[in-house]
Coordinates of C-alpha atoms in Angstrom, one line a residue:
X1 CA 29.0 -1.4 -8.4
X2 CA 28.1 0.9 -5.6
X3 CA 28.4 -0.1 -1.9
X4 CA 25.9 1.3 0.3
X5 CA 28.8 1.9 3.1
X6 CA 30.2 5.0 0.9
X7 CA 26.9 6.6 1.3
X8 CA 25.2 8.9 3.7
X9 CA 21.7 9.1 3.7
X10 CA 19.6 11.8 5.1
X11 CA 15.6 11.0 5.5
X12 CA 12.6 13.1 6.5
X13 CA 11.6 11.2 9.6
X14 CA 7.4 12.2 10.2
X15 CA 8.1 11.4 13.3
X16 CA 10.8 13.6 14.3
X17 CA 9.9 16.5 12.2
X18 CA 13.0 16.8 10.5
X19 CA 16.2 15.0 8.6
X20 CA 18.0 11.8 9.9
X21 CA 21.3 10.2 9.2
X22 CA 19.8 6.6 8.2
X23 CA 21.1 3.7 9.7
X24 CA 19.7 0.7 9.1
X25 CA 18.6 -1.6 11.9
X26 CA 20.9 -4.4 10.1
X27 CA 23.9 -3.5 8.1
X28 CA 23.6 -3.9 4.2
X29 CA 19.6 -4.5 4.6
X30 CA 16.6 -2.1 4.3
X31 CA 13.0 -3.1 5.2
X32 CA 10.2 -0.8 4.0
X33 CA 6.7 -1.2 4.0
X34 CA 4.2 1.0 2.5
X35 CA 0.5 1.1 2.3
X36 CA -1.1 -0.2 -0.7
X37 CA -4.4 0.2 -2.4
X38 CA -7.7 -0.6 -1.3
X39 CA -9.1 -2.6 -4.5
X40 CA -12.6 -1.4 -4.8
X41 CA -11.9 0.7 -7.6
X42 CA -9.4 1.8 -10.5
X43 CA -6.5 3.9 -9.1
X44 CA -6.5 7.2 -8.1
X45 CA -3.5 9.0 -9.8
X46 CA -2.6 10.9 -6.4
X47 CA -1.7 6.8 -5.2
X48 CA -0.1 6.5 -8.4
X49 CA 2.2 9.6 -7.2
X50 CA 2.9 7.9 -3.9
X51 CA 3.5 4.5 -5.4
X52 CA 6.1 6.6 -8.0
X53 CA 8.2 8.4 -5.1
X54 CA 8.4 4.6 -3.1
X55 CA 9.4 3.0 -6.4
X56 CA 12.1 5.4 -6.5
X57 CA 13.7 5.4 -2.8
X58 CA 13.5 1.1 -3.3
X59 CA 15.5 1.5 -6.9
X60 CA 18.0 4.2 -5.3
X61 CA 18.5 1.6 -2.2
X62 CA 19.0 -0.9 -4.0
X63 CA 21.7 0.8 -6.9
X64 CA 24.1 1.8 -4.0
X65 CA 24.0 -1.8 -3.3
X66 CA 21.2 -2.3 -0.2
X67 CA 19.0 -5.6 0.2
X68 CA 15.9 -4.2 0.0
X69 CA 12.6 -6.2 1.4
X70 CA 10.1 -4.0 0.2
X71 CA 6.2 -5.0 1.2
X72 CA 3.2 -3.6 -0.1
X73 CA 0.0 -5.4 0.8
X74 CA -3.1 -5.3 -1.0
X75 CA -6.0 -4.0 1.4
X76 CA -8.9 -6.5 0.0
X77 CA -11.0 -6.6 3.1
X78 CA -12.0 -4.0 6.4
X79 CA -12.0 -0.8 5.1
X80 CA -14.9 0.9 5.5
X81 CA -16.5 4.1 4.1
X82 CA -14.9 7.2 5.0
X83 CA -12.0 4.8 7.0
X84 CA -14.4 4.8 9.9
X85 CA -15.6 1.8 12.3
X86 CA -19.1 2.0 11.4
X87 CA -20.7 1.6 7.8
X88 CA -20.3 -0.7 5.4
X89 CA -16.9 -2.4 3.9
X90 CA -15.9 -0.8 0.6
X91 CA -15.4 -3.5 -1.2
X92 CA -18.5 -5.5 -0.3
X93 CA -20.5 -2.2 -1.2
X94 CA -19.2 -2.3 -4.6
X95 CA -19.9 -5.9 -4.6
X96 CA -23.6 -4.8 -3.7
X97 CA -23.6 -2.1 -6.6
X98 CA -22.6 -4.4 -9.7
X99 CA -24.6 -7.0 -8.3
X100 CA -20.9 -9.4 -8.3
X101 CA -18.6 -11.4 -5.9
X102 CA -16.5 -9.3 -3.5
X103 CA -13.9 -11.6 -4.8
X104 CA -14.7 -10.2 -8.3
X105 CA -14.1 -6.8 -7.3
X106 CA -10.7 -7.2 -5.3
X107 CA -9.2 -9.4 -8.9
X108 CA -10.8 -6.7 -11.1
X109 CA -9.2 -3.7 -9.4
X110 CA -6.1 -5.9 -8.5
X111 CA -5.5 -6.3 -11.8
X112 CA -6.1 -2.9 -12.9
X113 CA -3.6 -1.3 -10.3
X114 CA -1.2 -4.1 -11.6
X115 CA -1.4 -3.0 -15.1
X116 CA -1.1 0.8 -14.6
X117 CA 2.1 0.2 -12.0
X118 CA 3.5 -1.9 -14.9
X119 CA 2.2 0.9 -17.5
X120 CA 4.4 3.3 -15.5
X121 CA 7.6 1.2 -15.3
X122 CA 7.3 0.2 -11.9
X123 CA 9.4 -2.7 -9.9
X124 CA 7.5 -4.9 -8.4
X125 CA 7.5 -5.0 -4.5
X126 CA 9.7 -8.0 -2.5
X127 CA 6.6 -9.0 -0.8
X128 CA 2.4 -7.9 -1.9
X129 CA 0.4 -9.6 0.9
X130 CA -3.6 -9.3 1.0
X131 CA -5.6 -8.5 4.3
X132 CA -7.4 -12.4 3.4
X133 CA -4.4 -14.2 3.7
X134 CA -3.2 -12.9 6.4
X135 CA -6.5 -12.9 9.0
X136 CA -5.4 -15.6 11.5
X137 CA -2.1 -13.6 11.7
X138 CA -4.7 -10.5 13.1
X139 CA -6.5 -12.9 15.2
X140 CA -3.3 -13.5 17.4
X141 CA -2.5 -9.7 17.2
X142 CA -6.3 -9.0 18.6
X143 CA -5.5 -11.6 21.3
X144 CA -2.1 -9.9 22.7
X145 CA -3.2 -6.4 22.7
X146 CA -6.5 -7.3 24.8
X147 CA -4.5 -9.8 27.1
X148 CA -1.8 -6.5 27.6
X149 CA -5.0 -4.4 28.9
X150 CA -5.5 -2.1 25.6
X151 CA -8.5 -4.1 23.7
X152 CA -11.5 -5.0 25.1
X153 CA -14.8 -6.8 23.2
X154 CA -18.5 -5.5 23.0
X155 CA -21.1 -7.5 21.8
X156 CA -18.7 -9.3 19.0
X157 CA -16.4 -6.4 18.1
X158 CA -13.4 -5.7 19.4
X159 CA -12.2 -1.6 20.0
X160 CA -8.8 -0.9 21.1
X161 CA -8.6 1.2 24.2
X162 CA -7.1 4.1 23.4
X163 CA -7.8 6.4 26.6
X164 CA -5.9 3.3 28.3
X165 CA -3.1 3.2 26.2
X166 CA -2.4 7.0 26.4
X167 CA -1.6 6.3 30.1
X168 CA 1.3 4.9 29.7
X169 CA 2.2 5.5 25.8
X170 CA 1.6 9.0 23.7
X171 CA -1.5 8.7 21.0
X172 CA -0.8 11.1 18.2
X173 CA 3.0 11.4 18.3
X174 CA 3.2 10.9 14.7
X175 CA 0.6 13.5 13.7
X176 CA 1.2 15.7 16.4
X177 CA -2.3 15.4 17.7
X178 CA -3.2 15.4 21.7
X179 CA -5.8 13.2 22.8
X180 CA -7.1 16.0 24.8
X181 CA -8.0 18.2 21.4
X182 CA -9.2 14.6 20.1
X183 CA -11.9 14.5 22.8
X184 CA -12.5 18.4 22.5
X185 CA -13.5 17.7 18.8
X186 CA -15.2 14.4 18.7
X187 CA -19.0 14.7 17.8
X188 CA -21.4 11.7 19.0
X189 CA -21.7 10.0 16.1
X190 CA -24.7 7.1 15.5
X191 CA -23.4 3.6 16.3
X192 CA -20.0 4.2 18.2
X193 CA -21.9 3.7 21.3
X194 CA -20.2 0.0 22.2
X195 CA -17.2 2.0 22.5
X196 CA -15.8 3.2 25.7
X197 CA -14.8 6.4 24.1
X198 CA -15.0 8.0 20.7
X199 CA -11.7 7.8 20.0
X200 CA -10.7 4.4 20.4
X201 CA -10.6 2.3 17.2
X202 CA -11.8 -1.2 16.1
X203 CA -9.6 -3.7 15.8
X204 CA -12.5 -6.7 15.0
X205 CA -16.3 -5.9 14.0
X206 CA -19.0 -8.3 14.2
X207 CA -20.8 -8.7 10.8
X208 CA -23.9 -7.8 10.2
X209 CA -26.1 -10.5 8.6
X210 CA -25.7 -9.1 5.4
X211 CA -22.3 -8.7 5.4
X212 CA -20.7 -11.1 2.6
X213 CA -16.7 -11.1 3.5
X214 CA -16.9 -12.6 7.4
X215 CA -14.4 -15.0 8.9
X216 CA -15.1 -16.9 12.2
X217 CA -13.1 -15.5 15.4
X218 CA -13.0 -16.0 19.1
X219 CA -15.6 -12.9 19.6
X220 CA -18.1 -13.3 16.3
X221 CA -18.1 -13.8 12.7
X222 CA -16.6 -10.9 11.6
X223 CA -13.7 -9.0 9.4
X224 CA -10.6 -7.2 10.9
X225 CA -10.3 -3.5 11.4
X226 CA -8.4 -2.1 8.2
X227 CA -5.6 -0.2 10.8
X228 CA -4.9 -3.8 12.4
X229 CA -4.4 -5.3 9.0
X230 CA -0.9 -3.7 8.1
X231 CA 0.4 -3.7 11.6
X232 CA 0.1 -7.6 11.0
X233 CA 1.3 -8.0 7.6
X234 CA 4.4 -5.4 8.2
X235 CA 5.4 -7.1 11.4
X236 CA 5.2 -10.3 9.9
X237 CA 7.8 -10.0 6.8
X238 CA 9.8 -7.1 8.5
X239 CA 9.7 -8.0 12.0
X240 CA 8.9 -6.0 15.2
X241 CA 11.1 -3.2 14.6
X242 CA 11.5 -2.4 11.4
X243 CA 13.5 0.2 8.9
X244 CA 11.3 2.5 6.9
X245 CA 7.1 2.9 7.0
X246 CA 5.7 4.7 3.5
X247 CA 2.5 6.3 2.7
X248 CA 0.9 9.1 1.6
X249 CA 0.2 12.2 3.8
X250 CA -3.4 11.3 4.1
X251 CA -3.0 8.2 5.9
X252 CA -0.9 10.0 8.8
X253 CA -3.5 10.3 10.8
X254 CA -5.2 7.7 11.8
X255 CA -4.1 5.1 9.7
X256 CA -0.3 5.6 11.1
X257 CA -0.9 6.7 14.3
X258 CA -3.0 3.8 14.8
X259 CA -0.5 1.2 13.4
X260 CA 1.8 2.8 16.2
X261 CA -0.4 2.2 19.0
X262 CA -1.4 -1.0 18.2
X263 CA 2.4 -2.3 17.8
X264 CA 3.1 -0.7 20.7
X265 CA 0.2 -1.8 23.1
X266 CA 1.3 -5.7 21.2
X267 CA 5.2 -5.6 21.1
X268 CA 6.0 -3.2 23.5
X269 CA 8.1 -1.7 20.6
X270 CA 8.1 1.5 18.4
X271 CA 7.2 -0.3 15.1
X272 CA 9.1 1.9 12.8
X273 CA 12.2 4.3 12.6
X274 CA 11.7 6.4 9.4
X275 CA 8.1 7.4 8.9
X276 CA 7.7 8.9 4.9
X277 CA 5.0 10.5 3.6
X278 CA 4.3 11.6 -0.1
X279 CA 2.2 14.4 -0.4
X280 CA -1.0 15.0 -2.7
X281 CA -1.1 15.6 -6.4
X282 CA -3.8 18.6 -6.8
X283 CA -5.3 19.1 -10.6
X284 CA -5.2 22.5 -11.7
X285 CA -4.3 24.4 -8.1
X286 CA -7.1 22.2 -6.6
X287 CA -7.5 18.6 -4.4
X288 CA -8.8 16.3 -6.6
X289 CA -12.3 15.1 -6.2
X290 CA -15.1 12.6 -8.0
X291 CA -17.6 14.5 -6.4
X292 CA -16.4 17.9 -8.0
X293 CA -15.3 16.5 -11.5
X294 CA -11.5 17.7 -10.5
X295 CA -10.3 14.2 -11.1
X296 CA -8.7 12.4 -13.8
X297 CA -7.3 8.6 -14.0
X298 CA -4.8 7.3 -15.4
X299 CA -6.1 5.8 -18.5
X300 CA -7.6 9.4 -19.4
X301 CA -4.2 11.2 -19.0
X302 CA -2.5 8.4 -20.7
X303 CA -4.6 8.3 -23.6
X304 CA -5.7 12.6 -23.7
X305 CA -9.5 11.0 -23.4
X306 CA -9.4 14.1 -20.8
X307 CA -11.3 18.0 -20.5
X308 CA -8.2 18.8 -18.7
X309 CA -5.2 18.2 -20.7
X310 CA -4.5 19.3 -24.9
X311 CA -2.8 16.2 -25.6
X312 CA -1.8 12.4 -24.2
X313 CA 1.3 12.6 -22.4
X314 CA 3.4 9.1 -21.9
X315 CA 4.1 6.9 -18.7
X316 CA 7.6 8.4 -19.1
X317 CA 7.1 11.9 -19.4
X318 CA 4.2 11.2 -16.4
X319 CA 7.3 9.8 -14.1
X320 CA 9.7 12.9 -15.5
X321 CA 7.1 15.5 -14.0
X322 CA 6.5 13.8 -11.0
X323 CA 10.8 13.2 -10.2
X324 CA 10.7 17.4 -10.8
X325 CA 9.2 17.5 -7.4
X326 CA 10.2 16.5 -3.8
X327 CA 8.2 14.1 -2.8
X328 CA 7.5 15.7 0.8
X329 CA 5.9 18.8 -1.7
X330 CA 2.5 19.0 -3.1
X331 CA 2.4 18.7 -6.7
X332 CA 0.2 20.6 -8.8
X333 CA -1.0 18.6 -12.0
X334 CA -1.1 20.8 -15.1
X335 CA -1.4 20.7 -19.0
X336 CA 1.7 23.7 -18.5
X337 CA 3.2 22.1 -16.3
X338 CA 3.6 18.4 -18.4
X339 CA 4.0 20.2 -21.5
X340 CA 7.5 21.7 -19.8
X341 CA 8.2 18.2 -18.4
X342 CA 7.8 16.9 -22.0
X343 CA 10.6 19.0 -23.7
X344 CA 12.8 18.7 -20.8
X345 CA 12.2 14.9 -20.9
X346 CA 13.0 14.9 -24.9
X347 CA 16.1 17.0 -23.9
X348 CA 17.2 14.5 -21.7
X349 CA 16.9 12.0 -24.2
X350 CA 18.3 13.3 -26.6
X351 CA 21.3 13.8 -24.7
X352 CA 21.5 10.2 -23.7
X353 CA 20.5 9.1 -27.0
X354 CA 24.4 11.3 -28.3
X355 CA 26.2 9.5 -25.4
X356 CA 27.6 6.9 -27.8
X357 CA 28.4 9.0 -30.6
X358 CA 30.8 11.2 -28.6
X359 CA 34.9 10.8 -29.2
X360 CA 36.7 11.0 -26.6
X361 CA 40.0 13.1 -26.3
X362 CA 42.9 14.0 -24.7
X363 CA 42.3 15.9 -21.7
X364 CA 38.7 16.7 -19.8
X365 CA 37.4 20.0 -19.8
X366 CA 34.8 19.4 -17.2
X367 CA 35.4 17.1 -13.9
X368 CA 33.0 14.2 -14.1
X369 CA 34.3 12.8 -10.6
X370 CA 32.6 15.7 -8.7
X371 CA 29.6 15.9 -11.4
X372 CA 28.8 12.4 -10.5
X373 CA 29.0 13.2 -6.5
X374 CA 26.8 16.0 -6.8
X375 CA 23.7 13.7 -8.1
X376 CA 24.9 10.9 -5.2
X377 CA 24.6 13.9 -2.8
X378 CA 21.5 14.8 -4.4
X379 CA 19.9 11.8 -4.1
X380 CA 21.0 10.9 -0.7
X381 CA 19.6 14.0 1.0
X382 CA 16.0 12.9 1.3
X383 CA 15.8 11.2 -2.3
X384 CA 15.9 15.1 -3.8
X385 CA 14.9 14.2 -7.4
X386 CA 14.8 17.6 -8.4
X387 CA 18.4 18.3 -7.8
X388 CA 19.4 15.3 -9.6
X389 CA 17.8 16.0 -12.4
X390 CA 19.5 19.7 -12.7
X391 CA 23.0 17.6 -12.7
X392 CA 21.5 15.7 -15.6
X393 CA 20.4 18.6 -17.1
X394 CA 23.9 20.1 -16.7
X395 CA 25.5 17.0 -18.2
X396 CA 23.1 17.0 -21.3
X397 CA 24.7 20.7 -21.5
X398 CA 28.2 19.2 -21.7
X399 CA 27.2 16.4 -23.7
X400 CA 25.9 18.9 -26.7
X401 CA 29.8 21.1 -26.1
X402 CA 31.2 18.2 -26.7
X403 CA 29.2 17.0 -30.0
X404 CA 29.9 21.1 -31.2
X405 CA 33.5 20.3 -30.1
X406 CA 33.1 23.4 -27.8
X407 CA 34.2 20.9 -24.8
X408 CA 35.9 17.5 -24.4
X409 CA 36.3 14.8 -21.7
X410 CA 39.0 11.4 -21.6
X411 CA 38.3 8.3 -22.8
X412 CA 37.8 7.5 -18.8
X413 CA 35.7 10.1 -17.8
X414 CA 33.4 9.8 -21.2
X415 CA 32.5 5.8 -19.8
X416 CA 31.9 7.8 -16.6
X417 CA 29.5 10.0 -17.7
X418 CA 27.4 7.4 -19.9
X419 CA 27.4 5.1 -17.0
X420 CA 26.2 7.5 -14.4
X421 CA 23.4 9.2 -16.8
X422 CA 22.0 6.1 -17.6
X423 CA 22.1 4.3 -14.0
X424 CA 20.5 7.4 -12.7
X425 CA 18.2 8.2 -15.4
X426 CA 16.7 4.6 -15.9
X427 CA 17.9 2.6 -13.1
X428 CA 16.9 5.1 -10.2
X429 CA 14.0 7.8 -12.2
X430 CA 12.8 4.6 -13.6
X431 CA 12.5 6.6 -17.4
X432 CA 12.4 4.8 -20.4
X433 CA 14.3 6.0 -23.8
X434 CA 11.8 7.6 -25.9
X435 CA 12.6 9.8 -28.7
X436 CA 9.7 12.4 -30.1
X437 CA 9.4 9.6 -33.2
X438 CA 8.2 7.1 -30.7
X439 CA 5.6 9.4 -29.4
X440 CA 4.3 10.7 -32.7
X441 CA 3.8 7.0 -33.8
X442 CA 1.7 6.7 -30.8
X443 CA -0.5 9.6 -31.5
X444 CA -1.1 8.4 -35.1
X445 CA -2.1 5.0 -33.5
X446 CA -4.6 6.7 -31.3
X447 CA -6.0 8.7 -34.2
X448 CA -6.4 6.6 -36.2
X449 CA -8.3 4.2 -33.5
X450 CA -10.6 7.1 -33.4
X451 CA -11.3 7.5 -37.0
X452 CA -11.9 3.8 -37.0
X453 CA -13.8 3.8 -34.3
X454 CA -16.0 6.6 -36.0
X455 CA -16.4 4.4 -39.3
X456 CA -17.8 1.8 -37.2
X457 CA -20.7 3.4 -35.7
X458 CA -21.4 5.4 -38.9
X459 CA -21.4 1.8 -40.5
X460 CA -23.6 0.8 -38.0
X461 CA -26.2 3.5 -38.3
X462 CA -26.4 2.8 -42.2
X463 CA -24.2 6.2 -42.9
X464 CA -21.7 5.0 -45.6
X465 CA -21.6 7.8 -47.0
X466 CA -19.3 8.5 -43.9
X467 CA -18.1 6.0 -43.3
X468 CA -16.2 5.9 -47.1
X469 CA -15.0 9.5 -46.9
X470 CA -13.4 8.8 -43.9
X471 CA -11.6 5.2 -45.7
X472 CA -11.2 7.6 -48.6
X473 CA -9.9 10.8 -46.8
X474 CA -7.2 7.9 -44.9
X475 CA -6.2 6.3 -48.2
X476 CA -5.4 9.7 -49.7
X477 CA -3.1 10.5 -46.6
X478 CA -1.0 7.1 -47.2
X479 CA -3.1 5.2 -44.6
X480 CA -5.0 2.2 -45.6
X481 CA -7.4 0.6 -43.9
X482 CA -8.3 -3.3 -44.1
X483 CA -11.2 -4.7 -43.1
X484 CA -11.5 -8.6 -41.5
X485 CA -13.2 -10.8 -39.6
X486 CA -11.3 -9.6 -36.3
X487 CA -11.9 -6.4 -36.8
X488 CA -10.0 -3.2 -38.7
X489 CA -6.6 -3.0 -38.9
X490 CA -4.6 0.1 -40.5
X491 CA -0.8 0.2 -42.5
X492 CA 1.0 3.2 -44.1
X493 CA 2.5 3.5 -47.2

């Protein structure tokens, strides 16, 4: 069991600019909060990379023995297009498009992040609060900022001041942004005229008649402003103060800076200490984009249903590639790159997979003691993944001396070694054991779906002469196909 007190952990603090010595506001406990999804459509794999990294810092807290509260809220209401004040709400567009329920879009798309997180061998958060649940808790916040001089109302909606704040606070200490430059670069853009200045930021808007999600207020029928809603919900589970903020790099600014301000101009407070942000996943050396095609879910890379990528690559190997990079670096996604991740990941496996065949002997040819520190150290300067997974890489080395009899270790330090591969290889990485057998079976699955799939509609467009060659062509492989009322089901010989 390790305790948290023999540990030193360094963190890239956004705010600082550079490396901290962590220290916990209470001893023993950690409370992080990081940005979820907005649930108006299926996951972008760049969150996916951000959610990964998190996932890893809250397993690695909690193996050397932290209480970890770790909240992640579910943004279901207030964020508008192009996280702006004006335009419409992007769920209640979709809602609009597909002709359903907002409601119907947030479970949809709830559900669907659930099931890829799970996909991916995620652990699931302390606390997942929604924006909806937590509205009268934004109310109050509303009320305290404008009664402490930094909010004011126009015509329903409610703008937080932010000219006013600067006075006596600094807007853009986390992004390193003056206000000055702010104003210097603002155009005059169509329906920002209620506010005093272009900068400031809403914190409640009015709904327009059309607008579906509304909740009743002491200034209109409205919806909160999506930067208010994770000031409330973080403040409310972690408290005023609290350990470590997560997110990706793109919600620095303003997402972040504006959760500061408003925590400030509330609490009178600094909200955070540690400020962490993942950076973005490109596709082939560029940013991904729908509008360019340079995107690709996480279904299509899963399954290989992809123009980018020559085969499917597992959840696994997914998580391998993305622990090969820092967290604070961006990562470029390529078929090169996954296919190295993919034999490295075997090798690793394979490794793990010896661990209980090995006999132990007499004396011990390599120290494990220090081996062991090394990936601690590794880990607790700035969660560095990739250095902990060249200490694993040097212990599969050992490992495969030691099944050649070219190196041996004591009985002791052998229950070392398995110990500390496994608890950092599935406990912290969050990999599963998969051996190249698992993954073939899955690629025969998948092809055979296919051919299936292809009998079907020949079937259904009256061309059996297709669709028996391809039972036929099956059959003579060893792969029979049976027909029922459910459907078609395959089995090998």
């Amino acid at each position: 069991m390790q305790r948290h007190q023999d540990h030193t952990i360094q963190i890239y603090n956004s705010l600082s600019g550079k490396k901290e010595i962590f220290k916990p506001i209470e001893a023993g406990y950690v409370g992080m909060y990081v940005c979820g999804p907005t649930v108006y459509s299926n996951v972008h794999l760049g969150n996916v990379r951000t959610f990964m990294s998190f996932d890893m810092v809250f397993r690695y807290l909690k193996h050397i023995g932290y209480k970890v509260r770790y909240v992640r809220n579910i943004t279901d209401a207030g964020h508008l297009e192009n996280d702006a004040d004006v335009g419409e709400d992007k769920i209640t567009k979709k809602a609009r498009l597909e002709q359903i329920e907002p409601m119907e879009v947030v479970q949809r798309y709830t559900v669907d992040f659930h099931n890829v997180l799970h996909t991916f061998n995620f652990l699931p958060p302390s606390i997942e609060p929604t924006a909806t649940g937590h509205i009268i808790e934004q109310i109050e916040l509303i009320k305290t900022i404008i009664n402490n001089g930094f909010g004011y109302e126009v015509n329903g909606s409610v703008y937080f001041d932010v000219h006013k704040f600067n006075e006596t606070n600094e807007y853009g200490k986390l992004s390193k942004r003056k206000l000055e430059d702010l104003i210097h670069n603002t155009r005059a853009l169509e329906g920002q005229s209620d506010k005093k200045n272009p900068q400031d930021f809403a914190l409640w808007k009015k709904a327009e008649p059309q607008h579906i999600m509304r909740w009743p207020s002491p200034w209109s029928d409205g919806f909160p402003g999506w930067h208010l809603e994770c000031t409330a919900m973080s403040t409310k589970y972690l408290g005023d103060n609290f350990d470590i903020h997560g997110g990706g790099m793109d919600l620095k600014f303003p997402h972040h800076e504006c959760e500061i301000a408003q925590s400030e101009a509330a609490k009178g407070t600094s909200p955070v200490n540690y400020w962490m942000h993942a950076n973005m996943l490109q596709l082939n050396g560029q940013r991904m984009s729908k509008t360019t095609g340079n995107t690709v879910n996480p279904d299509e890379l899963l399954s290989g249903n992809n123009k980018f990528f020559s085969k499917a690559y597992s959840p696994s190997v997914i998580r391998f590639f993305n622990a090969q990079s820092s967290y604070r670096s961006v990562l470029d996604l390529t078929d090169d790159g996954l296919l190295a991740s993919e034999k490295g990941f075997f090798r690793l496996m394979d490794a793990i997979n010896n661990l209980d065949e090995l006999k132990a002997g007499t004396t011990s040819t390599f120290n494990v003691s220090e081996w062991k520190q090394k990936c601690y150290d590794a880990m607790n300067d700035d969660f560095n993944a990739p250095i902990l997974i060249a200490h694993l890489f040097e212990a599969a080395k050992l490992i495969n001396q030691i099944k050649d009899n070219n190196a041996s270790l004591t009985s002791e330090d052998l229950e070392i070694l398995k110990q500390t591969m496994n608890a950092f290889t599935f406990d912290v990485l969050g990999l599963k054991n998969e051996t190249k057998s698992d993954t073939s079976t899955d690629k025969l699955s998948g092809a055979v779906d296919l051919l299936i799939q292809l009998r079907q509609e020949a079937r259904a467009n009256k061309d059996f002469a297709l669709s028996d060659k391809i039972r036929d062509e099956l059959a003579a492989k060893g792969i029979q196909l049976n027909d029922g009322k459910d459907g078609t089901t395959f089995s090998t010989n």
